[in-house]
XYZ file of C-alpha atoms in Angstrom:
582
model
C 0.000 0.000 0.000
C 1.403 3.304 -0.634
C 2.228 5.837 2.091
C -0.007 8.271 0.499
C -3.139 5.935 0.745
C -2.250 4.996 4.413
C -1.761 8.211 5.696
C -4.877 9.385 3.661
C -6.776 6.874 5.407
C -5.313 6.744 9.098
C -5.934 9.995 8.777
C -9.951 9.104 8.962
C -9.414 8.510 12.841
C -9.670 12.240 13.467
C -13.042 12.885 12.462
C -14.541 10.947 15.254
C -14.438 14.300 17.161
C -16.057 16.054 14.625
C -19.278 13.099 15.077
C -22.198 14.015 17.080
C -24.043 11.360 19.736
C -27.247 11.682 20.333
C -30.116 9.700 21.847
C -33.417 9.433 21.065
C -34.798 11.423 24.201
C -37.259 12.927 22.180
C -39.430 10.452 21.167
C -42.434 9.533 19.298
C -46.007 9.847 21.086
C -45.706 7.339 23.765
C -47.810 4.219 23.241
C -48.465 5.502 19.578
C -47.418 3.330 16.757
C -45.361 6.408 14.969
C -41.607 5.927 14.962
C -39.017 7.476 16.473
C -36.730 7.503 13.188
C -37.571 7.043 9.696
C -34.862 6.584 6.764
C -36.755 7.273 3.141
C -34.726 7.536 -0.155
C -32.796 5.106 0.756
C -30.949 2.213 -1.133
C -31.037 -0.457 1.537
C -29.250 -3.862 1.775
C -30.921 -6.050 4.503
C -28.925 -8.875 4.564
C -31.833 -10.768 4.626
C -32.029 -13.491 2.205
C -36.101 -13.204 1.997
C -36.317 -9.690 1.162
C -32.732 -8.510 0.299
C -33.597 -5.014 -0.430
C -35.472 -1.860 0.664
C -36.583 1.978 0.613
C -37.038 2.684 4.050
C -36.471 1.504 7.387
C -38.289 2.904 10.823
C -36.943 2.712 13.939
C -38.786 3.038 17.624
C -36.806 2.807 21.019
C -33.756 0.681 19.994
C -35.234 -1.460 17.592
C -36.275 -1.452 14.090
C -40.269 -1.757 13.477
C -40.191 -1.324 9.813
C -38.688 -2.407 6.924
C -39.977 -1.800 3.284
C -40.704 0.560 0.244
C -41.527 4.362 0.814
C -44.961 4.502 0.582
C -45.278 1.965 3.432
C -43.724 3.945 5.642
C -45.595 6.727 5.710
C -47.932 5.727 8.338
C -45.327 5.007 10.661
C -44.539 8.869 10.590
C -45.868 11.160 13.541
C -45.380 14.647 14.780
C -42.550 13.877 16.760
C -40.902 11.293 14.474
C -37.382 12.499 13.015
C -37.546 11.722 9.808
C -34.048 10.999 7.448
C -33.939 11.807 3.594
C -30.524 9.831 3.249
C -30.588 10.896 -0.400
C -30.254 7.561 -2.229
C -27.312 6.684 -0.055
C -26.802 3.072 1.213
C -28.096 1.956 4.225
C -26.686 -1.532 5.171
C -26.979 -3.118 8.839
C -24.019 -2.102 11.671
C -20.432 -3.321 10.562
C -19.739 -5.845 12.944
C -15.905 -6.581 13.370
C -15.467 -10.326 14.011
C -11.926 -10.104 15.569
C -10.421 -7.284 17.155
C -8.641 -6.409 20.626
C -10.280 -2.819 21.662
C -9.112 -2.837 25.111
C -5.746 -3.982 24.428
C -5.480 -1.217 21.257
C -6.790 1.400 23.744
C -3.609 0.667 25.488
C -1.743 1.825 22.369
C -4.183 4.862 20.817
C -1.677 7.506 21.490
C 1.232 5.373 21.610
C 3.973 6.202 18.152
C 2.049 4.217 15.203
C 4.272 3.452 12.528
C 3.811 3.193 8.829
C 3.872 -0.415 8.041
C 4.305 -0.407 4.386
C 7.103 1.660 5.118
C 10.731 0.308 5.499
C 13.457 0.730 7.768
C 14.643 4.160 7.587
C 11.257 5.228 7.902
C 10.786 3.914 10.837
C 14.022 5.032 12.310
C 13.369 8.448 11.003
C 9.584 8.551 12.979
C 11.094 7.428 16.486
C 14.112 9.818 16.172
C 10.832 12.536 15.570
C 8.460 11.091 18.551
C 11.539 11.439 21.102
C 12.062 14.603 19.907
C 7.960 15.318 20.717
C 8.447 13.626 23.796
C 11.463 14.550 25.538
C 10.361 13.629 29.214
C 8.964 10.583 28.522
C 11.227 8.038 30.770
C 10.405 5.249 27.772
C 9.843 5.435 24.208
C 6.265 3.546 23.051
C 5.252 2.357 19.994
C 3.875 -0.285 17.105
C 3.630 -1.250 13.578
C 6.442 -2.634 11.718
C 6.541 -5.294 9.990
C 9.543 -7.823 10.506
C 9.944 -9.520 7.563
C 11.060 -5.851 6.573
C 14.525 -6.541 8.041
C 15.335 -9.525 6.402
C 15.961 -13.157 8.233
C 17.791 -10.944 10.930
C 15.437 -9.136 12.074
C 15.242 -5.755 13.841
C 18.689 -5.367 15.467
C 19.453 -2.382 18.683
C 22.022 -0.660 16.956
C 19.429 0.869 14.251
C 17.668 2.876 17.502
C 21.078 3.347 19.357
C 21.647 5.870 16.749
C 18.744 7.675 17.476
C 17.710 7.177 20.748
C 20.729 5.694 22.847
C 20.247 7.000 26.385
C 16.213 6.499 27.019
C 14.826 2.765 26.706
C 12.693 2.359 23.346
C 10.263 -0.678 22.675
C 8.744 -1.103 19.647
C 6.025 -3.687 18.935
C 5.780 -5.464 15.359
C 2.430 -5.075 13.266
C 0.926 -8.098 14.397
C 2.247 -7.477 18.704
C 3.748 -10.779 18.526
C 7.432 -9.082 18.562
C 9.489 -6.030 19.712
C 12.058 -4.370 18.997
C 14.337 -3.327 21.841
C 17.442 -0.623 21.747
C 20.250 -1.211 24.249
C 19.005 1.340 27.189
C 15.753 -1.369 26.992
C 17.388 -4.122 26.998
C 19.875 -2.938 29.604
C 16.613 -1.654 32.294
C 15.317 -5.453 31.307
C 18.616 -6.762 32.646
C 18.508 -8.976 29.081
C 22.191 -10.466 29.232
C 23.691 -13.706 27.712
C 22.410 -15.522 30.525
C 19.462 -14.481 30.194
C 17.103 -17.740 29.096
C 14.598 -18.110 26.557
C 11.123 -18.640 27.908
C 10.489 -21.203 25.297
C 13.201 -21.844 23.094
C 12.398 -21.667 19.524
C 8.923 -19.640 19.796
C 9.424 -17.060 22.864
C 12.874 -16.742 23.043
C 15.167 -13.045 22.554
C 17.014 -13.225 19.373
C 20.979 -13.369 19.633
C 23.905 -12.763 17.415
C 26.914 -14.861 17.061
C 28.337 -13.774 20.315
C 25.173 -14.725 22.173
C 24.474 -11.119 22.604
C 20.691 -9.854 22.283
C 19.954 -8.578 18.644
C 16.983 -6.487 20.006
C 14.474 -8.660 18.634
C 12.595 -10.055 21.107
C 9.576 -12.806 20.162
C 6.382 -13.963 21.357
C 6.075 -14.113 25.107
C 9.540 -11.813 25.703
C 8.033 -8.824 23.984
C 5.089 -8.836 26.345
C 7.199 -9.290 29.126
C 9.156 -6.178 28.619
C 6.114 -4.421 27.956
C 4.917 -5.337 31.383
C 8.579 -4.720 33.106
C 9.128 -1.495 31.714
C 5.378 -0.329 32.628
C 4.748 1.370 29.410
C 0.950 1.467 30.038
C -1.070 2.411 32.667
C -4.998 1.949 33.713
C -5.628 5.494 32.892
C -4.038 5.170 29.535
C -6.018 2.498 28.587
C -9.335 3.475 29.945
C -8.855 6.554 27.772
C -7.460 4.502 24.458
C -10.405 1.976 24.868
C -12.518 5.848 24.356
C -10.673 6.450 21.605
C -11.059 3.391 19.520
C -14.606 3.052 20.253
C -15.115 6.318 18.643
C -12.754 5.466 15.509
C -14.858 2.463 15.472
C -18.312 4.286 15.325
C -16.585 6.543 12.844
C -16.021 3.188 10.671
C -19.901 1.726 10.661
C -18.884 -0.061 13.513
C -21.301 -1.446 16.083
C -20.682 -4.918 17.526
C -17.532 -6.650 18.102
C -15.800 -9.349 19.198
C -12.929 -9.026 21.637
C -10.404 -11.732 20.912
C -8.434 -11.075 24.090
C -7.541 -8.464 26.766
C -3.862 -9.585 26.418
C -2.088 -8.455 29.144
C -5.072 -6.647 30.682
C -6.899 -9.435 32.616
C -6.783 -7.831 35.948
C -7.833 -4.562 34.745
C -10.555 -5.311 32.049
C -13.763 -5.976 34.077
C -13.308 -2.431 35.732
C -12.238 -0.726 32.696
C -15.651 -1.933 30.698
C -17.880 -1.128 33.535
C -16.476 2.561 33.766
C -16.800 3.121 30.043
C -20.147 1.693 30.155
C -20.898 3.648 33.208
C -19.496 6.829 31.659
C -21.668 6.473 28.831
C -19.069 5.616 26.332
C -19.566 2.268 25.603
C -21.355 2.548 22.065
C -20.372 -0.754 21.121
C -21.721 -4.152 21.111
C -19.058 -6.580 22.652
C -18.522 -9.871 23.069
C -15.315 -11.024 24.580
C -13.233 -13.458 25.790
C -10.972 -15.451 28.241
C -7.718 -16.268 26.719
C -5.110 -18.903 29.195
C -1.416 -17.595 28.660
C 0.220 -20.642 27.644
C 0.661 -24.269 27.968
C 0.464 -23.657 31.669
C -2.918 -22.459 31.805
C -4.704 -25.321 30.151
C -6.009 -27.378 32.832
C -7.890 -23.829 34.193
C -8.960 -22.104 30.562
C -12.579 -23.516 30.897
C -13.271 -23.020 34.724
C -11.575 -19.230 34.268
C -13.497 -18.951 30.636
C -16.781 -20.133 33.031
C -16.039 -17.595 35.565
C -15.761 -14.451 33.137
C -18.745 -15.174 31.566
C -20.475 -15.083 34.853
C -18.655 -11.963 36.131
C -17.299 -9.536 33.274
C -20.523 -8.520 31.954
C -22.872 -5.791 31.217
C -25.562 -3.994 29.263
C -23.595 -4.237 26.239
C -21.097 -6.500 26.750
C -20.281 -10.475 28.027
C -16.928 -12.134 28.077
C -18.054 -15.720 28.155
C -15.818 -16.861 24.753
C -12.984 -19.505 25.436
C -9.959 -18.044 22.908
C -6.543 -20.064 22.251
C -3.844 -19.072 20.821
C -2.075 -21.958 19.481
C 0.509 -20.743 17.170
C 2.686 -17.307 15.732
C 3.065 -15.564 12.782
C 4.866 -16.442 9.314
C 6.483 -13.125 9.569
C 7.865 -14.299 12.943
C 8.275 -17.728 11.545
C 6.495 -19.094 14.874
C 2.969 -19.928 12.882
C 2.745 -24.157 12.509
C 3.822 -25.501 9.330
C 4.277 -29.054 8.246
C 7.279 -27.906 6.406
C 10.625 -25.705 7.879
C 10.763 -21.954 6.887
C 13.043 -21.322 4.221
C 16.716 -21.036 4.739
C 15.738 -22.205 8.372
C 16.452 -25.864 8.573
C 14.587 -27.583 11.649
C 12.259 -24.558 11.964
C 8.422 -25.340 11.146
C 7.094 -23.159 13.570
C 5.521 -23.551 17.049
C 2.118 -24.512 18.801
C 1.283 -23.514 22.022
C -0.539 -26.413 22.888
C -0.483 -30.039 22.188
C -3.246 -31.955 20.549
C -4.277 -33.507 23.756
C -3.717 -30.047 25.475
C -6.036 -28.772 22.436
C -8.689 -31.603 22.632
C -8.730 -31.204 26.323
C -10.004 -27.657 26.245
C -12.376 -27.886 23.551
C -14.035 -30.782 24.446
C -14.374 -29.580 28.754
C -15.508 -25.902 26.574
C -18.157 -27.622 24.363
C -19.556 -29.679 27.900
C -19.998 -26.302 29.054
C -21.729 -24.746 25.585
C -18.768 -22.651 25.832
C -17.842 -20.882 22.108
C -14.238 -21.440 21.366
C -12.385 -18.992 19.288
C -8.982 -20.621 18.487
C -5.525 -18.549 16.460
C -4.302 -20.328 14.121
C -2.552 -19.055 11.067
C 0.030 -22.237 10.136
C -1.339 -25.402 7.826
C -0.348 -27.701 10.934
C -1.929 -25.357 13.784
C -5.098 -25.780 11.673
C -5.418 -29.149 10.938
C -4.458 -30.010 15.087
C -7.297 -27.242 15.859
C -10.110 -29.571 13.473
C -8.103 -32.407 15.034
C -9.362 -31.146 18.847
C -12.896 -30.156 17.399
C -13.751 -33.263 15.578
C -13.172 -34.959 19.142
C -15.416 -32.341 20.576
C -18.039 -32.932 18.137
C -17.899 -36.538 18.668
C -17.979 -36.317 22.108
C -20.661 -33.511 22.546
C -22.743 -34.113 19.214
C -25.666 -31.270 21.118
C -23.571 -29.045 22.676
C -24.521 -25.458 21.505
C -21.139 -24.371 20.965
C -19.681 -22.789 18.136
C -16.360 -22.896 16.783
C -14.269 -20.535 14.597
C -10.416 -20.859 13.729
C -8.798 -17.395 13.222
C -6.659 -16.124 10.415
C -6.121 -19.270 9.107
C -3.328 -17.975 6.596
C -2.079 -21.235 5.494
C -4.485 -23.796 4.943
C -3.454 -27.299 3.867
C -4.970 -29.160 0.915
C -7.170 -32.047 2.801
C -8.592 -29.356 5.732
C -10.504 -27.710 3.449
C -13.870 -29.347 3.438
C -13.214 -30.336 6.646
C -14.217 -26.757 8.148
C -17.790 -27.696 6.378
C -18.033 -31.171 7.742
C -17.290 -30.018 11.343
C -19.523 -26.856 10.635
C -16.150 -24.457 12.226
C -16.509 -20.682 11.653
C -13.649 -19.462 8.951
C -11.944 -16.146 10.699
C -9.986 -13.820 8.978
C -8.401 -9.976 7.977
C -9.358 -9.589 4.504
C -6.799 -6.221 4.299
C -3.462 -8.896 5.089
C -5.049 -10.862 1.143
C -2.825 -7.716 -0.650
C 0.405 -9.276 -1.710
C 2.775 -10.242 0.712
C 5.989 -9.524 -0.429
C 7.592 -10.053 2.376
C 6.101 -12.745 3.654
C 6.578 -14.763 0.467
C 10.195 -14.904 1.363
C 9.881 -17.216 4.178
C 7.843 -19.847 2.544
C 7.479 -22.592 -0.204
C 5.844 -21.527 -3.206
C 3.233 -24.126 -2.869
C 2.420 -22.632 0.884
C 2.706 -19.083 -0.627
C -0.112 -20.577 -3.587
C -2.320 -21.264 -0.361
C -2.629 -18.151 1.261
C -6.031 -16.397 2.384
C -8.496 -19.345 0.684
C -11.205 -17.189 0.890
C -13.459 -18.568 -1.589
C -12.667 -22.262 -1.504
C -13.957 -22.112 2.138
C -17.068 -20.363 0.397
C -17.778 -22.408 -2.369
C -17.621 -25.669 0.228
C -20.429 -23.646 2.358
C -18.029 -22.567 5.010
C -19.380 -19.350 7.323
C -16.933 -17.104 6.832
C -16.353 -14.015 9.040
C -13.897 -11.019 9.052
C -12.003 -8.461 11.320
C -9.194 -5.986 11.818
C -7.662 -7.607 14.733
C -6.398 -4.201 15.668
C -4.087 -3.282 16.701
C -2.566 -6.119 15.048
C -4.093 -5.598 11.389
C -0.320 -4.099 10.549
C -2.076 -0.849 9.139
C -3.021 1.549 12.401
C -6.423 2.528 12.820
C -7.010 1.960 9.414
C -7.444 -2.113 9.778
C -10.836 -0.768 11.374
C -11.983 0.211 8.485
C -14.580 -2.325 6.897
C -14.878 -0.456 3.632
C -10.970 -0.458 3.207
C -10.910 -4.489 4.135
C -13.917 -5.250 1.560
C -11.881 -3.221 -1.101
C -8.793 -5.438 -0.609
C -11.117 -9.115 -0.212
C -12.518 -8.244 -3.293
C -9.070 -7.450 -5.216
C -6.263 -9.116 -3.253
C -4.569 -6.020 -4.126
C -3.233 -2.913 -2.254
C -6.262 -0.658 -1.846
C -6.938 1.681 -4.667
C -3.800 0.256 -6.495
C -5.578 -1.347 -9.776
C -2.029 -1.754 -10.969
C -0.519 -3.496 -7.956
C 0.277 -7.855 -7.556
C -2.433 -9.799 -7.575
C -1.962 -12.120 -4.420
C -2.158 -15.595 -5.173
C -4.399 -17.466 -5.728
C -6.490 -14.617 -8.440
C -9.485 -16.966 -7.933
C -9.471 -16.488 -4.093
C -11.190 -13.233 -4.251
C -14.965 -13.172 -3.088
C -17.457 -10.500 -3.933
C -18.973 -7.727 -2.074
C -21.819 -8.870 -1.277
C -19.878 -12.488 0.835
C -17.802 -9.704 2.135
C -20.710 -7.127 3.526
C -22.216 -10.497 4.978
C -18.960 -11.419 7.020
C -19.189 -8.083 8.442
C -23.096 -8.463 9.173
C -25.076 -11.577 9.733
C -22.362 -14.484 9.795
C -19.938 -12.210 12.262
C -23.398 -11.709 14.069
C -23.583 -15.933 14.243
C -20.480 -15.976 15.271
C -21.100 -13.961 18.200
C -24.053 -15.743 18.939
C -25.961 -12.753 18.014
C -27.447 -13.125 14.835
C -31.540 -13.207 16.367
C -30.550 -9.657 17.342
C -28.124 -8.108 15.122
C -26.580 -8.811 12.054
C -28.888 -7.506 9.528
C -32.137 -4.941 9.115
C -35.234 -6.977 9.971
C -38.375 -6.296 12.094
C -37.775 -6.780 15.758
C -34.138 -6.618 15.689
C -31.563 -3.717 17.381
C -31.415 -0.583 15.231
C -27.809 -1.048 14.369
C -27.066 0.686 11.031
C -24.753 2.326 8.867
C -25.369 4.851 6.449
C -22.583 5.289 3.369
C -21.769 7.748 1.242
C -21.202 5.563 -2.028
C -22.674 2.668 -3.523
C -20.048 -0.208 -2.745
C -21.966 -2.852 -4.870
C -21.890 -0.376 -7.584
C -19.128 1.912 -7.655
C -15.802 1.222 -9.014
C -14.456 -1.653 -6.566
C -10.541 0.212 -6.628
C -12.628 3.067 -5.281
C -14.728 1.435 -2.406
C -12.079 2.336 0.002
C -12.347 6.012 -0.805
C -16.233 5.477 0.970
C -17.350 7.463 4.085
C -19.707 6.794 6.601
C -22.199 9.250 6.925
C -24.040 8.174 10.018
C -23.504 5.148 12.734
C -26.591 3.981 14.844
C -26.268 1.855 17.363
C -29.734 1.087 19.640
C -31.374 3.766 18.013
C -28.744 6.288 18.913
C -26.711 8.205 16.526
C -23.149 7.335 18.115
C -21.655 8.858 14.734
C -22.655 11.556 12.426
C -20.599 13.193 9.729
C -19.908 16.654 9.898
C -21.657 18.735 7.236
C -20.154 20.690 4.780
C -21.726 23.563 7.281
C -19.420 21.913 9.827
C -22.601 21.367 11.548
């Protein structure tokens, strides 16, 4: 993607204070059958298979009462009903973001985002500027770059010493499975060459050929020095978590799935119950409980049992069992059945074993427990349907539902068998642009089987999609639905007609499989789709209005579309400024 397009995008995140919220104190005659809200002259997508489109939708309290042409409508109008002309604009149902970590990318809203697509100097150049902006900061705070960048090496503490050498700087990859460290960091970590390796080969701090520490620490270490060098506090998160609910309203957004407080745990429940009791929380959420490592396995399902019965609210439950059972290719600590090129012996990592795997899902699905399970490697996969075919066996009416996340790399024979199991297919449509990097550290025939979009759909596989910010590797702009429909429809760098296609070409789905992974099927995911998920009678008034046509409209130009208006409940949480400013 080119710098231009990401900073013209990221850029979005600032209008959420030019957005007004308001609630529907006013409303309708009480007990009368009028409306609250009415939307005419509108084009509207349903997501409802039995009556996919409509002219007008009405809305009383926080649910919708009306769906249909314009002339129906008219009798739901009243006095005191508000009513919308949304001028032939598109009205589709609330973006729903199937996989994304608000609380823990409140942590990093003002923290130094880099650029990404950028490369190394870049990035060197943009902490050298953020020290400068914050001299009496004791430590230097950021995210974003990608680590494939740097070659098989990695990002090494000399390349900040230049900069930066007498204040600690940590830097967290794209994807916050990595850091980068200079020497003042590594020094207040007390990181020396007897320092071990939480788990050799997938958490482990990367050395030279004197056994020194590059400054690339993986995994588990790079959380570790987050926590030791207390880089965020409670405040700074309670006011991040703000933040990206706004950029999130800003974006269509109004229900979302919280694939882990990581690093958060003991903080979370009373961070969510003073944003909700601020009035802030103008979000849907559904969250979960995610056990740290292998160590945590024979607990996951009594602690996921006892979050869902404690950490919840009037807009949000944490009852969701989530593993994380492998890396990232970048990081070449995702599961593979084959090494990583140029890295003899090195296939990658799980977590878990199988029978750590099958343990949890099967005491989960006893419970009705959903599970939500990482997994971007062909051999994380395939041991993830390994532990849910058990389950299945074992629990053939348990109501749980399963979804594997990312699921980069998907082997040959798994395939249908995300079908036969009936397992949710999870994923970031923005990371289907071509890797370049990426490409580097695997076979061609892996490379061939990235992002399998629509052979999961043609084999009637629910598929589902998220930014997992703030690990989408693109700032706030992985929370952008619009820009990750662009690139799922093109596998191409948005608005870049011009750019690589990435493999496979016959991957890509169309808008409309796109708009429902963002809708009804994130909704099922979540457990949620008799409430939310598309615009029928009866359920929440969650909708987004659009400025442009993205089932018409050039599809190199569908990131280039604005939100003009985010309900949520029947309360504007978003409205764009006018050209008034109003």
């Amino acid at each position: 993607m080119s710098k231009r397009l990401y900073a013209t995008l990221a850029s979005l995140a600032m209008v959420v204070g030019c957005g007004d919220t308001t609630t529907q104190d006013d409303t309708a005659e009480e007990g009368s059958t009028h409306a609250d809200v009415v939307f005419t002259n509108a084009r509207v997508y349903t997501v409802d298979d039995a009556a996919p489109w409509a002219e007008a939708v009405a809305v009383k309290g926080d649910e919708i009462v009306y769906v249909g042409d314009a002339a129906g409508v008219e009798a739901m109008v009243g006095d005191a009903t508000q009513v919308r002309d949304v001028q032939g604009q598109l009205l589709l149902p609330g973006f729903i973001d199937s996989h994304v970590h608000p609380i823990g990318g409140g942590a990093y809203a003002t923290a130094l985002s880099l650029d990404t697509y950028g490369n190394v100097a870049d990035w060197v150049t943009a902490i050298a500027d953020y020290a400068v902006q914050n001299p009496d900061a004791p430590v230097l705070f950021g995210y974003g770059f990608l680590a494939s960048t740097f070659g098989p090496v990695g990002p090494t503490r000399q390349l900040i010493d230049e900069i930066v050498p007498d204040r600690p700087v940590l830097i967290m990859d794209e994807g916050f499975h990595a850091a980068w460290a200079n020497s003042a960091a590594l020094a207040a970590l007390n990181i020396t060459q007897d320092t071990p390796d939480p788990v050799p080969g997938f958490s482990y701090y990367k050395r030279d050929a004197n056994g020194d520490a590059t400054g690339y620490l993986l995994e588990g270490t790079a959380g570790m020095a987050m926590d030791s060098l207390d880089v965020i506090t409670r405040e700074v998160v309670v006011e991040g978590f703000k933040i990206i609910i706004d950029i999130m309203s800003a974006y269509g957004v109004t229900a979302a799935f919280d694939a882990g407080v990581i690093g958060y745990e003991d903080i979370a429940a009373s961070v969510l119950k003073e944003t909700q009791d601020n009035g802030d929380m103008n979000i849907r959420l559904v969250g979960s409980y995610r056990p740290r490592g292998a160590e945590d396995a024979d607990i996951a399902v009594d602690k996921a049992l006892e979050w869902g019965r404690t950490i919840k609210g009037e807009n949000y439950h944490y009852n969701v069992l989530k593993i994380m059972d492998d890396g990232t290719v970048e990081g070449r600590t995702a599961a593979m059945f084959e090494d990583y090129q140029g890295e003899p012996g090195n296939s990658g990592e799980t977590v878990f074993t199988e029978e750590q795997m099958t343990s949890m899902i099967v005491g989960a699905a006893r419970q009705d427990i959903d599970v939500h399970i990482h997994a971007l490697g062909e051999r994380a996969i395939h041991e993830s349907l390994n532990a849910i075919e058990v389950a299945r066996e074992e629990g053939p009416d348990s109501r749980t539902r399963y979804t594997i996340c990312h699921i980069q790399v998907i082997a040959d024979q798994d395939l249908p068998r995300f079908a036969a199991l009936d397992v949710i297919a999870q994923s970031t449509p923005l990371w289907a642009s071509y890797d370049t990097y990426g490409e580097q550290f695997v076979s061609e025939d892996q490379f061939n089987r990235f992002w399998r979009y629509k052979s999961l759909e043609d084999l009637g596989v629910r598929l589902t999609f998220g930014s997992d910010f703030p690990a989408s590797g693109a700032g706030t702009l992985g929370l952008s639905p619009v820009v990750q429909i662009e690139i799922g429809h093109t596998r191409q760098f948005a608005g870049e007609r011009d750019a690589p296609i990435q493999p496979r070409q016959d991957e890509v789905l169309d808008v409309e499989s796109l708009v429902r992974g963002f809708t009804i099927d994130a909704a099922y995911q979540m457990h949620m789709e008799d409430q939310i998920g598309s615009i029928e009678v009866g359920k929440k008034a969650d909708l987004v209005v659009l400025d442009r046509d993205i089932f018409r409209i050039d599809p190199y130009d569908i990131h280039k579309t604005g939100v003009t208006l985010t309900m949520m409940g029947g309360n504007v949480v978003y409205e764009a400024p006018t050209e008034q400013g109003t």
